[in-house]
Short mmCIF file of C-alpha atoms and ligand atoms in Angstrom, two decimals:
data_model
loop_
_atom_site.label_atom_id
_atom_site.label_comp_id
_atom_site.label_asym_id
_atom_site.label_seq_id
_atom_site.Cartn_x
_atom_site.Cartn_y
_atom_site.Cartn_z
CA MET A 1086 21.44 73.76 95.78
CA ALA A 1087 20.58 70.61 93.88
CA GLU A 1088 18.34 69.44 91.13
CA GLN A 1089 16.02 66.67 92.05
CA ALA A 1090 13.18 65.62 89.86
CA VAL A 1091 11.08 62.55 90.30
CA SER A 1092 9.24 60.89 87.44
CA THR A 1093 6.49 58.62 88.52
CA GLN A 1094 5.43 56.51 85.56
CA SER A 1095 5.86 52.74 85.23
CA PRO A 1096 6.98 50.21 83.80
CA ILE A 1097 10.00 50.00 86.14
CA THR A 1098 8.48 49.92 89.55
CA SER A 1099 11.10 49.81 92.23
CA ASN A 1100 11.56 50.66 95.90
CA GLU A 1101 9.57 47.54 96.71
CA LYS A 1102 12.40 45.30 95.59
CA THR A 1103 10.72 42.82 93.30
CA SER A 1104 12.22 40.18 91.05
CA THR A 1105 14.01 41.52 88.01
CA PRO A 1106 12.00 41.16 84.79
CA ALA A 1107 13.27 38.46 82.45
CA GLY A 1108 13.75 41.04 79.70
CA LEU A 1109 16.23 42.90 81.87
CA ASP A 1110 18.23 39.74 82.58
CA GLU A 1111 18.38 39.14 78.84
CA LEU A 1112 19.46 42.71 78.20
CA ILE A 1113 22.26 42.39 80.78
CA ALA A 1114 23.44 39.09 79.27
CA GLN A 1115 23.40 40.59 75.79
CA GLN A 1116 25.33 43.70 76.90
CA GLU A 1117 27.88 41.63 78.85
CA LYS A 1118 28.53 39.63 75.69
CA ILE A 1119 29.19 42.80 73.69
CA PHE A 1120 31.36 44.14 76.51
CA VAL A 1121 33.60 41.05 76.57
CA GLU A 1122 33.81 40.83 72.79
CA ARG A 1123 35.11 44.40 72.58
CA GLN A 1124 37.80 43.79 75.18
CA GLY A 1125 40.00 40.85 74.23
CA GLU A 1126 43.19 42.58 75.38
CA SER A 1127 41.65 43.46 78.75
CA ARG A 1128 40.76 39.79 79.15
CA ARG A 1129 44.36 38.77 78.41
CA MET A 1130 45.65 41.39 80.87
CA ALA A 1131 43.22 40.15 83.52
CA ALA A 1132 44.43 36.57 83.06
CA ARG A 1133 48.07 37.63 83.38
CA ALA A 1134 47.32 39.94 86.33
CA ASP A 1135 45.67 37.05 88.17
CA ARG A 1136 49.15 35.58 88.61
CA ALA A 1137 50.77 38.81 89.87
CA LEU A 1138 48.08 40.87 91.62
CA ALA A 1139 45.79 39.54 94.34
CA GLY A 1140 42.41 39.19 92.67
CA GLY A 1141 43.98 40.46 89.44
CA VAL A 1142 43.48 44.15 90.32
CA THR A 1143 45.01 46.94 92.44
CA SER A 1144 41.94 47.65 94.61
CA SER A 1145 39.12 45.20 95.30
CA TRP A 1146 36.52 47.56 93.79
CA GLN A 1147 38.21 47.16 90.42
CA ILE A 1148 36.91 43.58 90.33
CA THR A 1149 33.83 44.11 88.20
CA ARG A 1150 31.55 42.03 86.05
CA PRO A 1151 31.89 40.88 83.36
CA GLN A 1152 35.63 41.63 83.65
CA PRO A 1153 37.89 44.46 84.83
CA VAL A 1154 38.62 47.10 82.20
CA TRP A 1155 42.34 47.78 81.72
CA LEU A 1156 43.14 51.29 80.62
CA SER A 1157 46.02 52.58 78.53
CA HIS A 1158 45.66 56.36 78.97
CA GLY A 1159 43.43 59.40 79.33
CA LYS A 1160 43.31 62.70 77.47
CA GLY A 1161 40.97 65.60 78.17
CA SER A 1162 37.49 64.22 78.87
CA LYS A 1163 38.27 60.77 77.41
CA ILE A 1164 39.90 57.56 78.57
CA TYR A 1165 41.09 54.66 76.40
CA ASP A 1166 41.20 50.98 77.21
CA VAL A 1167 44.02 48.64 76.21
CA ASP A 1168 41.86 47.43 73.31
CA GLY A 1169 41.82 50.98 71.88
CA ASN A 1170 38.17 51.72 72.76
CA GLU A 1171 37.46 55.37 73.60
CA TYR A 1172 35.15 56.41 76.43
CA VAL A 1173 33.79 59.72 77.63
CA ASP A 1174 35.05 59.48 81.21
CA LEU A 1175 32.14 60.11 83.57
CA HIS A 1176 33.62 57.68 86.11
CA GLY A 1177 36.29 60.24 86.91
CA GLY A 1178 38.26 57.75 88.99
CA TYR A 1179 35.47 57.62 91.60
CA GLY A 1180 35.08 61.36 91.53
CA ALA A 1181 38.73 62.41 91.70
CA ALA A 1182 39.41 63.36 88.08
CA MET A 1183 37.55 66.67 88.02
CA ALA A 1184 40.47 68.25 86.15
CA GLY A 1185 39.95 65.69 83.38
CA HIS A 1186 43.10 64.05 82.05
CA GLY A 1187 46.39 65.71 81.23
CA HIS A 1188 45.09 69.16 82.15
CA PRO A 1189 47.89 71.56 81.13
CA ALA A 1190 47.95 73.35 84.51
CA VAL A 1191 48.28 70.08 86.44
CA VAL A 1192 50.83 68.66 84.00
CA GLU A 1193 52.96 71.79 84.23
CA ALA A 1194 52.78 71.86 88.03
CA VAL A 1195 53.66 68.18 88.41
CA ARG A 1196 56.38 68.25 85.76
CA GLY A 1197 57.93 71.38 87.27
CA GLN A 1198 57.93 69.94 90.79
CA ALA A 1199 59.16 66.51 89.66
CA ALA A 1200 62.29 68.20 88.30
CA LEU A 1201 62.78 70.00 91.61
CA GLY A 1202 62.34 67.00 93.90
CA THR A 1203 59.34 64.83 94.67
CA HIS A 1204 59.83 64.24 98.37
CA PHE A 1205 61.51 65.89 101.36
CA ALA A 1206 59.25 65.32 104.39
CA GLN A 1207 59.71 69.02 105.07
CA PRO A 1208 57.10 71.66 104.20
CA THR A 1209 57.31 73.55 100.93
CA PRO A 1210 55.74 76.97 100.14
CA ALA A 1211 52.92 75.48 98.04
CA ALA A 1212 51.44 73.97 101.23
CA ILE A 1213 50.72 77.48 102.55
CA LEU A 1214 49.06 78.50 99.28
CA VAL A 1215 46.86 75.39 99.33
CA ALA A 1216 45.89 75.90 102.98
CA GLU A 1217 45.07 79.58 102.39
CA GLU A 1218 42.90 78.72 99.40
CA LEU A 1219 41.06 76.01 101.37
CA THR A 1220 40.41 78.52 104.14
CA ARG A 1221 39.00 80.95 101.60
CA ARG A 1222 36.67 78.30 100.21
CA PHE A 1223 35.62 76.38 103.31
CA GLY A 1224 35.86 78.99 106.04
CA LEU A 1225 37.98 76.92 108.41
CA PRO A 1226 41.27 78.51 109.49
CA LEU A 1227 43.74 75.65 109.96
CA TRP A 1228 44.71 72.72 107.75
CA ARG A 1229 46.91 69.66 107.57
CA PHE A 1230 47.47 67.26 104.67
CA ALA A 1231 47.44 63.51 104.14
CA ASN A 1232 47.31 61.17 101.16
CA SER A 1233 43.86 59.62 100.95
CA GLY A 1234 40.31 60.11 102.09
CA THR A 1235 40.78 57.22 104.50
CA GLU A 1236 43.61 59.01 106.26
CA ALA A 1237 41.64 62.26 106.43
CA THR A 1238 38.60 60.67 108.08
CA MET A 1239 40.81 58.57 110.36
CA ASP A 1240 42.49 61.75 111.59
CA ALA A 1241 39.10 63.43 112.01
CA VAL A 1242 37.85 60.58 114.20
CA HIS A 1243 41.08 60.50 116.23
CA LEU A 1244 40.93 64.26 116.65
CA MET A 1245 37.32 64.26 117.87
CA ARG A 1246 38.27 61.59 120.42
CA ALA A 1247 41.42 63.43 121.45
CA ILE A 1248 39.61 66.74 121.94
CA THR A 1249 36.71 65.34 123.96
CA ASP A 1250 38.48 62.47 125.70
CA ARG A 1251 35.49 60.30 124.73
CA ASP A 1252 35.53 57.03 122.76
CA LEU A 1253 32.15 56.72 121.03
CA ILE A 1254 31.44 58.20 117.62
CA ILE A 1255 28.29 58.35 115.51
CA LYS A 1256 28.22 57.51 111.83
CA VAL A 1257 25.40 57.31 109.33
CA GLU A 1258 24.13 54.01 108.00
CA GLY A 1259 25.24 53.61 104.39
CA CYS A 1260 27.98 56.26 104.49
CA TYR A 1261 31.43 55.17 103.38
CA HIS A 1262 34.32 57.07 104.95
CA GLY A 1263 37.26 54.92 103.87
CA HIS A 1264 38.69 51.66 105.12
CA HIS A 1265 39.92 52.33 108.66
CA ASP A 1266 38.39 50.36 111.51
CA SER A 1267 36.22 53.00 113.21
CA VAL A 1268 34.18 53.76 110.08
CA GLN A 1269 34.00 50.29 108.58
CA VAL A 1270 30.63 49.89 110.21
CA SER A 1271 27.24 49.64 108.45
CA VAL A 1272 28.65 50.89 105.16
CA ALA A 1273 26.49 48.72 102.92
CA PRO A 1274 24.68 46.27 105.21
CA GLU A 1275 22.15 43.84 103.76
CA ALA A 1276 18.46 44.37 104.49
CA GLU A 1277 18.48 41.36 106.86
CA GLU A 1278 21.33 42.88 108.89
CA VAL A 1279 20.24 46.47 109.48
CA GLY A 1280 18.00 45.97 112.50
CA PRO A 1281 15.16 48.31 113.50
CA ALA A 1282 15.21 51.87 112.11
CA HIS A 1283 15.13 53.40 115.61
CA LYS A 1284 18.17 51.33 116.62
CA PRO A 1285 20.25 50.42 113.56
CA ALA A 1286 22.64 47.51 114.04
CA GLN A 1287 26.40 48.14 114.08
CA VAL A 1288 27.37 45.85 111.22
CA PRO A 1289 31.09 45.33 110.52
CA SER A 1290 31.68 46.09 106.86
CA SER A 1291 34.71 43.94 106.41
CA THR A 1292 36.46 41.02 107.94
CA GLY A 1293 39.39 42.02 110.12
CA ILE A 1294 37.53 44.68 112.11
CA PRO A 1295 37.55 43.86 115.84
CA ARG A 1296 34.11 43.80 117.43
CA ALA A 1297 35.50 45.94 120.27
CA ILE A 1298 36.06 48.76 117.75
CA THR A 1299 32.77 48.29 115.90
CA ASP A 1300 31.03 48.64 119.26
CA LEU A 1301 32.43 52.16 119.61
CA THR A 1302 30.73 53.30 116.40
CA LEU A 1303 27.03 54.07 116.88
CA VAL A 1304 24.85 54.06 113.78
CA VAL A 1305 21.98 56.31 112.79
CA GLY A 1306 19.97 56.93 109.62
CA PHE A 1307 20.70 59.91 107.34
CA ASN A 1308 18.31 62.81 107.87
CA ASP A 1309 17.37 61.37 111.27
CA LEU A 1310 17.94 64.13 113.81
CA ASP A 1311 15.78 62.36 116.40
CA GLY A 1312 18.02 59.32 116.09
CA VAL A 1313 21.08 61.41 116.93
CA ALA A 1314 19.28 62.98 119.89
CA ARG A 1315 18.37 59.49 121.08
CA LEU A 1316 21.97 58.29 120.90
CA LEU A 1317 23.19 61.38 122.77
CA ASP A 1318 20.60 60.71 125.47
CA GLU A 1319 21.50 57.03 125.71
CA HIS A 1320 25.24 57.73 126.06
CA PRO A 1321 25.52 60.97 128.04
CA GLY A 1322 29.05 62.41 128.08
CA LYS A 1323 30.41 59.49 126.05
CA ILE A 1324 30.09 60.59 122.42
CA ALA A 1325 33.10 62.38 120.91
CA GLY A 1326 31.34 63.46 117.74
CA MET A 1327 29.70 62.49 114.51
CA ILE A 1328 31.16 62.01 111.06
CA VAL A 1329 28.77 62.45 108.14
CA GLU A 1330 28.78 63.16 104.44
CA PRO A 1331 26.76 66.39 104.29
CA ILE A 1332 25.39 65.18 100.96
CA MET A 1333 25.41 61.39 100.95
CA MET A 1334 27.30 60.15 97.91
CA ASN A 1335 27.80 56.45 98.35
CA ALA A 1336 24.12 55.60 97.96
CA GLY A 1337 23.45 57.45 94.74
CA ILE A 1338 23.04 61.02 95.93
CA ILE A 1339 20.94 61.70 99.01
CA LEU A 1340 20.36 65.32 99.90
CA PRO A 1341 20.15 66.63 103.46
CA GLU A 1342 16.68 67.79 104.39
CA PRO A 1343 16.30 71.45 105.37
CA GLY A 1344 17.51 71.94 108.93
CA TYR A 1345 19.25 68.56 109.16
CA LEU A 1346 22.88 69.74 109.09
CA ASP A 1347 22.40 72.81 111.28
CA GLY A 1348 20.31 70.65 113.60
CA LEU A 1349 23.16 68.15 113.90
CA LYS A 1350 25.66 70.87 114.72
CA GLU A 1351 23.42 72.36 117.37
CA LEU A 1352 22.55 69.02 118.95
CA LEU A 1353 26.13 67.76 119.06
CA HIS A 1354 27.51 71.02 120.41
CA SER A 1355 24.84 71.13 123.09
CA ARG A 1356 26.32 67.85 124.42
CA GLY A 1357 29.98 68.80 124.09
CA ALA A 1358 30.42 66.68 120.94
CA LEU A 1359 31.86 67.65 117.55
CA LEU A 1360 30.69 67.53 113.95
CA ALA A 1361 32.99 66.37 111.15
CA PHE A 1362 31.96 66.61 107.50
CA ASP A 1363 33.39 64.02 105.17
CA GLU A 1364 33.66 66.08 102.00
CA VAL A 1365 36.02 63.61 100.33
CA LYS A 1366 33.52 63.23 97.50
CA THR A 1367 31.62 66.49 97.67
CA GLY A 1368 34.67 68.73 98.38
CA LEU A 1369 35.16 70.49 95.08
CA THR A 1370 32.46 68.68 93.15
CA ALA A 1371 29.30 69.89 94.91
CA GLY A 1372 30.46 73.44 94.19
CA PRO A 1373 33.52 75.63 94.72
CA SER A 1374 33.28 75.24 98.50
CA GLY A 1375 31.69 71.82 98.58
CA ALA A 1376 28.56 70.96 100.48
CA THR A 1377 29.75 73.27 103.26
CA GLY A 1378 29.37 76.23 100.91
CA ALA A 1379 26.22 74.89 99.28
CA THR A 1380 24.40 74.31 102.58
CA GLY A 1381 25.89 77.14 104.59
CA VAL A 1382 26.68 74.91 107.57
CA THR A 1383 30.32 74.92 108.66
CA PRO A 1384 31.32 71.96 110.83
CA ASP A 1385 34.20 71.72 113.33
CA ILE A 1386 36.27 69.54 111.00
CA ILE A 1387 36.23 68.98 107.24
CA CYS A 1388 37.88 66.06 105.42
CA LEU A 1389 38.84 66.52 101.77
CA ALA A 1390 40.55 64.27 99.23
CA LYS A 1391 39.77 62.98 95.71
CA ALA A 1392 39.27 66.01 93.41
CA ILE A 1393 41.45 68.46 95.36
CA GLY A 1394 44.64 66.84 94.02
CA GLY A 1395 43.79 67.28 90.34
CA GLY A 1396 44.22 63.51 89.98
CA VAL A 1397 47.23 63.22 92.31
CA SER A 1398 46.81 61.53 95.68
CA VAL A 1399 46.27 64.18 98.37
CA ALA A 1400 43.93 64.74 101.29
CA ALA A 1401 43.33 67.65 103.65
CA ILE A 1402 41.85 68.01 107.12
CA GLY A 1403 40.63 71.44 108.10
CA GLY A 1404 39.33 72.59 111.44
CA THR A 1405 38.37 75.42 113.71
CA GLU A 1406 41.07 77.11 115.83
CA GLU A 1407 39.75 75.13 118.77
CA ALA A 1408 39.80 71.74 117.04
CA MET A 1409 43.13 72.16 115.26
CA GLY A 1410 44.59 73.74 118.41
CA HIS A 1411 44.89 70.15 119.66
CA VAL A 1412 47.16 69.44 116.71
CA SER A 1413 49.12 72.70 117.06
CA ASN A 1414 49.82 72.09 120.75
CA GLY A 1415 50.94 68.50 120.18
CA ASP A 1416 48.01 66.92 122.04
CA TYR A 1417 47.11 64.96 118.90
CA GLU A 1418 50.03 64.14 116.63
CA MET A 1419 48.80 64.26 113.05
CA VAL A 1420 51.68 62.68 111.17
CA GLY A 1421 52.73 60.96 107.95
CA THR A 1422 55.92 60.67 105.89
CA PHE A 1423 54.16 61.84 102.74
CA ASN A 1424 51.90 64.47 104.33
CA GLY A 1425 52.26 67.70 102.37
CA ASN A 1426 54.36 65.92 99.76
CA PRO A 1427 55.66 68.58 97.32
CA LEU A 1428 54.32 66.82 94.23
CA ALA A 1429 50.86 66.54 95.81
CA MET A 1430 50.98 70.17 96.97
CA ALA A 1431 51.99 71.39 93.52
CA ALA A 1432 49.09 69.48 91.94
CA ALA A 1433 46.62 70.67 94.60
CA ARG A 1434 47.71 74.28 94.15
CA ALA A 1435 47.18 74.02 90.40
CA MET A 1436 43.80 72.34 90.87
CA LEU A 1437 42.53 74.88 93.38
CA CYS A 1438 44.00 78.06 91.90
CA GLU A 1439 44.03 77.39 88.15
CA VAL A 1440 41.60 74.57 87.31
CA ALA A 1441 38.59 74.79 89.63
CA THR A 1442 37.89 78.40 88.71
CA PRO A 1443 34.53 80.24 88.67
CA ALA A 1444 34.50 79.87 84.86
CA ALA A 1445 35.00 76.10 85.21
CA TYR A 1446 32.03 75.86 87.58
CA GLU A 1447 29.87 77.85 85.18
CA ARG A 1448 30.75 75.47 82.39
CA ILE A 1449 30.07 72.43 84.58
CA ASP A 1450 26.71 73.87 85.67
CA ALA A 1451 25.65 74.24 82.04
CA LEU A 1452 26.72 70.67 81.22
CA ARG A 1453 24.92 69.31 84.28
CA GLN A 1454 21.79 71.11 83.18
CA GLN A 1455 22.15 69.60 79.70
CA ALA A 1456 22.56 66.11 81.21
CA VAL A 1457 19.62 66.45 83.60
CA THR A 1458 17.32 67.82 80.88
CA GLY A 1459 18.28 65.07 78.44
CA LEU A 1460 17.86 62.26 80.97
CA GLU A 1461 14.56 63.54 82.29
CA ARG A 1462 13.20 63.88 78.78
CA GLU A 1463 13.95 60.21 78.12
CA ILE A 1464 12.58 59.09 81.49
CA GLU A 1465 9.33 60.81 80.69
CA ARG A 1466 9.18 59.78 77.04
CA ASN A 1467 9.68 56.10 77.94
CA GLY A 1468 7.56 56.14 81.05
CA LEU A 1469 10.32 54.97 83.39
CA SER A 1470 9.90 55.06 87.12
CA ALA A 1471 13.19 56.74 87.67
CA HIS A 1472 14.49 60.15 88.63
CA VAL A 1473 17.63 62.20 88.39
CA VAL A 1474 19.50 63.76 91.31
CA ALA A 1475 22.34 66.12 90.45
CA VAL A 1476 24.51 68.50 92.44
CA GLY A 1477 27.38 70.51 90.94
CA ALA A 1478 29.57 68.20 88.88
CA LYS A 1479 27.87 65.05 90.19
CA GLY A 1480 24.67 63.30 89.38
CA CYS A 1481 22.92 59.99 89.07
CA VAL A 1482 19.81 58.30 87.77
CA VAL A 1483 17.90 56.58 90.58
CA PHE A 1484 15.80 53.76 89.19
CA SER A 1485 12.90 54.32 91.54
CA SER A 1486 9.77 56.43 91.45
CA GLU A 1487 10.22 57.45 95.07
CA PRO A 1488 12.69 60.00 96.42
CA VAL A 1489 15.43 58.35 98.47
CA ARG A 1490 15.82 59.89 101.91
CA ASP A 1491 18.19 57.45 103.60
CA PHE A 1492 20.05 54.18 103.17
CA ARG A 1493 16.96 52.06 103.89
CA ASP A 1494 15.10 53.68 101.00
CA PHE A 1495 18.18 53.13 98.89
CA LEU A 1496 18.24 49.41 99.80
CA GLY A 1497 14.86 49.09 98.15
CA VAL A 1498 16.10 50.32 94.77
CA ASP A 1499 16.66 47.43 92.35
CA ASP A 1500 20.32 47.54 91.31
CA SER A 1501 19.85 45.51 88.12
CA TYR A 1502 18.62 48.60 86.26
CA SER A 1503 21.74 50.53 87.23
CA ASN A 1504 23.91 47.60 86.25
CA ALA A 1505 22.21 47.31 82.86
CA HIS A 1506 22.52 51.07 82.41
CA TRP A 1507 26.24 50.93 83.22
CA LEU A 1508 26.81 48.18 80.67
CA TYR A 1509 24.77 50.01 78.06
CA GLN A 1510 26.70 53.25 78.53
CA HIS A 1511 29.99 51.39 78.52
CA ASN A 1512 29.32 49.64 75.25
CA GLY A 1513 28.19 53.00 73.87
CA GLY A 1514 31.48 54.68 74.77
CA VAL A 1515 30.67 56.30 78.11
CA PHE A 1516 32.52 55.08 81.21
CA LEU A 1517 30.35 55.45 84.32
CA PRO A 1518 31.44 54.10 87.70
CA PRO A 1519 30.96 50.31 87.60
CA TRP A 1520 27.69 48.86 88.95
CA GLY A 1521 26.05 52.19 89.02
CA LYS A 1522 23.56 52.14 91.86
CA SER A 1523 25.85 53.55 94.56
CA GLU A 1524 27.93 55.87 92.46
CA GLN A 1525 27.53 59.08 90.48
CA TRP A 1526 28.78 60.58 87.26
CA LEU A 1527 31.44 63.28 87.46
CA ILE A 1528 31.60 66.08 84.90
CA SER A 1529 35.17 67.38 84.63
CA VAL A 1530 36.31 70.82 83.56
CA GLN A 1531 37.28 69.29 80.20
CA HIS A 1532 33.94 67.75 79.20
CA ASP A 1533 31.92 69.40 76.48
CA GLU A 1534 28.41 69.32 75.05
CA ALA A 1535 29.22 66.49 72.64
CA ASP A 1536 30.35 64.33 75.59
CA ILE A 1537 27.11 64.91 77.44
CA ARG A 1538 25.13 64.26 74.24
CA ARG A 1539 26.81 60.86 73.89
CA PHE A 1540 25.72 60.13 77.47
CA THR A 1541 22.10 61.20 76.99
CA ASP A 1542 21.86 59.50 73.57
CA ASN A 1543 23.01 56.24 75.15
CA PHE A 1544 20.45 56.73 77.89
CA ALA A 1545 17.74 57.26 75.29
CA ALA A 1546 18.67 53.98 73.60
CA PHE A 1547 18.75 52.22 76.97
CA ALA A 1548 15.38 53.62 78.02
CA ALA A 1549 13.86 52.46 74.73
CA ALA A 1550 15.41 49.00 75.20
CA LEU A 1551 13.60 48.69 78.54
CA ARG A 1552 10.27 48.52 76.76
CA PHE A 1553 10.32 44.71 76.83
C1 LIG B 1935 32.86 59.90 101.22
C2 LIG B 1935 34.17 59.18 101.19
N1 LIG B 1935 35.01 59.30 102.22
C3 LIG B 1935 36.20 58.70 102.25
C4 LIG B 1935 36.60 57.89 101.20
C5 LIG B 1935 37.92 57.21 101.23
O1 LIG B 1935 38.79 57.83 100.35
P1 LIG B 1935 40.06 57.03 99.79
O2 LIG B 1935 39.55 55.99 98.87
O3 LIG B 1935 40.87 58.11 99.12
O4 LIG B 1935 40.76 56.46 100.96
C6 LIG B 1935 35.76 57.73 100.10
C7 LIG B 1935 36.15 56.87 98.97
O5 LIG B 1935 35.42 56.59 98.06
C8 LIG B 1935 34.51 58.37 100.10
O6 LIG B 1935 33.64 58.24 99.09
#
């Protein structure tokens, strides 16, 4: 299913979070200087935006050091900033731009639909095609649509509660499922906040989340089946279900251990509770049928968003006859003015039926292999304590010699190496997701070997620069 290789040499020794070597601080300062010097126009935009946009950006995660990067456009596998710098786009808009930019099939679908009307709040035929294709890929019979991953997971949580008439849910420490109240719990808690491993604290992940709601979300470690059993025992008949990323993708990439996902399904079902997979990130990127297809475990509910829209905002919630029956019979009203919006449906149809084809996955697999081989070669050659984890179109370098099994392991990984790596790649013309430690690269259907070479060449230079 996934490639995971662990290199064990020094000099970067992580997992026991130690102080960052002075050489690395210097490297970061030097790279930040280059970054800012290349982006005078972005700096001017940021100053102007500060007076019109709260925080000078359109989403708080766009506030990055040393300054936000303002983009002018994208084409194929590349994006361009307002200063005219070109980047191989491995950020992929946090994993949504798997079609690359300006893909002809998506452009034609969106242009065609725009001329025919962009909004009716009535269903259009493309919605049936998209639902049928999702059924073919994910094996769940009934679907509804929404606009973002947040809406999809919110509906999944509501639905689990509606079906079971229970209030408590379980979520995994370190998983991000969007910004609605029930899942804004223990998303990225600090080491001092997490509490004991056998009873993780329920840490609100934002201001504005009522304690009364946080209390309804029980927290457990990834890959911890015993922890789930314990929670089910402690709260008999009270737990509606569990939402989990089947492959964790907001803490680098953490793979499920053999038996974990089927074990969850069995355990939850044995207590009348449901299992929802958040495949917002993994959906099309972990393979043609996401982590569900890759692991062979089909949950009761699947949440999709990001890549399924070909770069247009769309989400989908799929479920078993039994689960979605509560939507069909009106017990749970799954609603939204823009749900099934014709523009979004046209883009999703093009993405699913014309872009994310078997040939595209073959091409992505070859490019992933090229990336993994190139990175591992440099890790070994430079004696870094780091390893690569890659699944489908996604992958990341974990700057630790130890495999990461859950969020607590991940907390121990020093993020300064990822930050330095991000800066280094950026200045070398490769746009990775900012900060680096939590996020992954995304290979789109439009990347080619030269793009991946630029990425691995930059990594080689970075790895060599770490020999302080
Ligand atoms: C796993 C996962 N679920 C849900 C979401 C929320 O999606 P959105 O940002 O579209 O609301 C994200 C966003 O990054 C995510 O990574």
